[in-house]
Amino acid sequence: MVRLKHRYLLVNILYPGPVATPRGKDQQTLPDTIQFHKPTSDSLTPQMLMRLIRDGVAELFGDYGVGVVAGSLQVKYFSAATSTAIVRVSRAHYRLVWAALTFATRLPHPLDEACVMQVVRVSGTIRKSEEEAVRRARMGIRKAQSAGTWMWDESTIGQGHGNVGSEGGSVGGAEAGARPGIEDIEDDRSESGDSGD
Amino acid sequence: MAPGRPAQSPHDGGGGNTNRKRKDAPTNPQHNGPNKRPRQHIDQRQKMRIARTLSTQTTSTAFQNGALDVSSFVKSRAYEIQALENGLQRSKKALNERAFQQVPKELRRRTASHNVKRVPKRLRVRAGREMAVDNTPTVTARRRKPSGHMRLRLETVKKLRALGAKRKAEKDKPKDATTTELLPKDVQPGTVTTAIRTRIPKVKKSLLATPPVPKAKFRKRQIHKSWLPTHLYHAKRARMTAPSAPIWRYAVPLTPTAKSYRPTHRASHDRGAVAWDMSYMSTIQLEGRESSVLGMLKAIGVAEEDLSGRKSNKWRAGVRVLDAFLYERESPHELIAPVTMVWCVYDGTATVMEKRKRKMFLRVHPSAFYQLWEEMLRLAKVAKPAVSVEDLRFEIGSIEITGPGATEALLGALWPSSMASTSNDASDAAITGMDVDATSDHPRSESVGETWQKLAGLTNPALLPQNALLGFNVQDPRLHHPPRTIALLKSDAEQHKLLEISASWPVDAAQKACDIFDRKARHSASTSLPSQKAVNRRKGLAAPGEYPQALPKDPRVPVLLYSSSNATPTNSSKSRQSTAHNGSWTLLAPWKCLQPIWYSLMYYPLSTGQQPRFGGLDQKRQLAFEAGKPWFPGDFPGTKAGWNWECEDRRRRESEWRKRPRGKRVSYEKVELGGGKKGEVGVGWACDWERLLNVPPVIEEAALAGIEDIMDVDGPAEKAGDGTTPAEKAVEDNTKPAEQEKAKENILPLQATPKPPQLSQLSARQALALLASPEAKLPPHINLTSALVTVRLTLLTRGVPHPCARIYRLPTNDPDLRRQWLALLPSNLPHKKQKGSKHALPRLPKDASAHVVQQRLAQSLLEPPRAGEDKYPACPAEEDLVGFITTGNYDLGEGQGTGIGSLLVDRVRDGGAESNVYIVRNAGTGLGRLARWEVA
């Protein structure tokens, strides 16, 4: 029997823009990494995510793209609280889905929020992508905690401007705690590039 | 914040039913009542889907009021980690989750694995639950409805019982009648009592022993074979010989059912112990004047220095054992078998050495028993004064145990009978007419049993004097069952004491005549063993946690224990000497006492963990092979027993070969031997000794000169050998192989092909002498042209030899080919000191610079040709064939392929500088490998 070969894309939804609902000074003191990886609204369902991908593929690759992808496309896991998803697609065409995700700039209609869909891992088994998700969640916790304490220190000293530059801005002045987002993207590239084929 | 409500519960719908294997019977909805819902059926797919679903958290639960802060951010991620890890676990478990699938490997079973009572206790509750869900109730054997075969058996039993009752009733009736009639006539009561006493049966010597009559229940299964004393243990746990094909008329365990190749190696070398029930080894007792027994031994080829030399004083005193090869007395003095000989210590008063009447055990492999027995009978008849020969086959059983934990396990099982009870027993012995001398005077020095108990902590019996022997009496092992781990040495002082004992070896002085040589002692030990019920009662009366006290009336089981080290007596290679040789213990005990000892051994908890393993015939061969020692009979094709073994093996291999479809078996006729030759030499599935002996080397014009002198040597010797003229010989040669082929084709030969009469085997000692000096004096009867010598081969390059592999010497008539082969020798290669793979250049790093790569290219061009390449030298011609591998495999001890085989000694003698480098080619392949050999 021939086994159906799949690829599992681990996707993070990032929010690069300034926080939509400023609620006073608390919000300003939140570390970048949290704002960057902020939770997605509950109203984004896996079905909507599917539609987003399908529309993106249709836009970029036309009916052909939708046709080859539709049979195997599935959202295996979507956690709104952590903005993480695992998307399954057939091995032959996972690049189409990846491209669609990369070119998505906004969440679908009722939400309409600016976002970046970042594919952080492509793997052949769901197990490996789950393990990677666990690893990333651990890293996220560590970064949030260290950034939180750093922020706390900053604010106690009285130098209130923790937000040095906007997210995804200048690459030059990368500090470990301050710009986790950039660092993420860099090492993601190499990893997903390795596992891509 | 508490983790939020899972969006999808992983267990919804699954419940307790997820681990069901058996499906419900199809339910008929009509019969189901209206409120009886059919049980929800969950198939494997759905189960997997449920297991793989991950729970997620919604944003609203994770972040209350949508407030974004560090702690809830961290918590939401922690929840995700938890969910993912759970999911990983669950989906893994969904694949194997039945209780009995989680049993450790060595405890797994196939039969009745559904039986809850057969899984380990910790899993039993869970297994019970699973079974209940599956609607598979656990039944007890008692309440099971007998099925099929069992029902037939029970019916037979019932009928037999009825018959027996009837017969008994009949028997009782007339007896009553006659007694009532006779009583008035038969007035003297005294005569009645004397009539009861029966004559003690005289022990018949010089007769073959008959196997013990088994219980009626087992009798039908032992018609053409006998069971070992531990048959029931082994039959449950090992692959036995097929009922229709016993080996040596015994049902012998071949290999444990559980995988055991590597575990056996580990247990025997690193940690643990391996034990065999070797009761099939035959024992012959000689009894007579020492001088005449020695004369007999001399006649069957025990070397002079072993019989009368100073080195063998201890053996003659009865405190060592002797391993020797025995030969037939008549010309051509064929090798019979390696035999172990044990003298009984002399306790009598005769001072003149020759006049002592003594006993001796000969232990021989059952395949050569009959040959030796005949020989012994013949010799005993002519011996003066007479020697009686007795067959003790079913009277003495034996266990062999090896490995670092062997001594410990034996110590746990063998508790010497206390000396205090000896004096009591002496009076008993006097009544039964036992030889009292043994126990009359207590030695001041410690007894053998005490010394034995001081050996705790010994991990290698080879530390003791070579072939040391201990004979003593032990208690019934069932009294100390289950055995407990013995106290081991803790301090250096104790360690020193052990060393001191092994150096001074007090047993030499303390050893008395061992009871196992005494028929009455053996008999009384076997018959006076209490029933298991009685033993249990005694154990129940003992204080909790304590073993029952030894009583003076307890049976005393005579045992004889001797160590044998695996060290080969020959000039073994350096690697062999450096590896520690593990000795082994051999335990002789009365046949019927062996089983309780075996159980105590097998359940002994070793201090290093686990219990001793048991081995079968295959393990015995494996360990002999790893020690580089030939195994009798398989590795001695020149003996009668070895030849039979070879024939048996041939038949097996042939049937295996024929079983396969044509396209999937080796087609021996198409094997490319190199040099344009095609077709396997001789029969592919055999070590074709006939071909090696009969077919003269192929004469070619170029090679004629080289072979001429070989032919000259062959001619007269063969004439001397079997008295045929060369012409007859040639005719025979031509017809024989063809006939044999035909015979094999037509009838699968039920009878083994007779051994070629000239084929003979040299012992290692003879072979070494012969090889050391070509003019060495050999007994004149040995036909050098067809004498085999057993050798051990180590492959020098790669590859693994298999049984039946052909052994060639370096080409004698083709100097070019010879040079090519010699160029392959690792010692001739330029790069010797490299790590990593043995014969490939070390791998280059990925980013190696261009000049390094170039260098490598040049180096690889200079490399000797690898196997499979065109330039790899071809196999030598048939004239250089010298022998066959009888045992070959990957040697776990050496970490490379080794083999044990036999060579024609005549073709081996004339070697040059590279005289011990040979070429081994597996049967059915065209690829030769270099190997170095040494006499094994």
Short mmCIF file of N, CA, C and O in Angstrom, two decimals, chain A residues 4 12 21 63 72 83 88 117 133 143 146 169 178:
data_model
loop_
_atom_site.label_atom_id
_atom_site.label_comp_id
_atom_site.label_asym_id
_atom_site.label_seq_id
_atom_site.Cartn_x
_atom_site.Cartn_y
_atom_site.Cartn_z
N LEU A 4 0.19 7.85 2.08
CA LEU A 4 0.00 9.24 1.68
C LEU A 4 1.00 10.08 2.45
O LEU A 4 1.05 10.03 3.68
N ASN A 12 2.95 30.28 13.23
CA ASN A 12 2.72 31.25 14.30
C ASN A 12 2.08 32.49 13.69
O ASN A 12 2.47 32.93 12.61
N THR A 21 -5.95 48.12 20.94
CA THR A 21 -6.75 48.80 21.97
C THR A 21 -5.85 49.22 23.12
O THR A 21 -5.66 48.46 24.07
N ASP A 63 -7.07 28.30 -9.82
CA ASP A 63 -7.86 27.10 -9.57
C ASP A 63 -6.97 25.87 -9.46
O ASP A 63 -7.28 24.95 -8.71
N SER A 72 -6.00 17.63 0.64
CA SER A 72 -5.27 17.25 1.84
C SER A 72 -5.20 18.35 2.90
O SER A 72 -4.77 18.10 4.01
N SER A 83 -1.83 31.65 19.53
CA SER A 83 -1.68 31.98 18.11
C SER A 83 -0.79 30.97 17.39
O SER A 83 0.11 31.33 16.65
N ARG A 88 -1.91 20.74 7.95
CA ARG A 88 -1.44 19.59 7.22
C ARG A 88 -1.72 19.79 5.73
O ARG A 88 -2.78 20.32 5.37
N MET A 117 1.80 35.70 9.10
CA MET A 117 1.73 34.25 9.34
C MET A 117 3.13 33.70 9.07
O MET A 117 3.61 33.76 7.94
N ALA A 133 6.53 22.72 18.59
CA ALA A 133 5.62 23.68 19.21
C ALA A 133 5.89 23.75 20.71
O ALA A 133 5.90 24.84 21.29
N LYS A 143 11.36 33.79 27.39
CA LYS A 143 11.59 35.16 26.90
C LYS A 143 10.64 36.13 27.57
O LYS A 143 11.04 37.23 27.97
N SER A 146 11.86 36.72 31.12
CA SER A 146 13.06 37.55 31.22
C SER A 146 12.74 38.98 30.79
O SER A 146 13.17 39.94 31.42
N GLY A 169 11.93 46.11 13.32
CA GLY A 169 12.60 47.29 12.79
C GLY A 169 14.05 47.03 12.50
O GLY A 169 14.40 46.04 11.87
N ALA A 178 15.42 42.17 24.23
CA ALA A 178 14.53 43.19 23.69
C ALA A 178 13.91 42.80 22.37
O ALA A 178 12.78 43.21 22.08
#
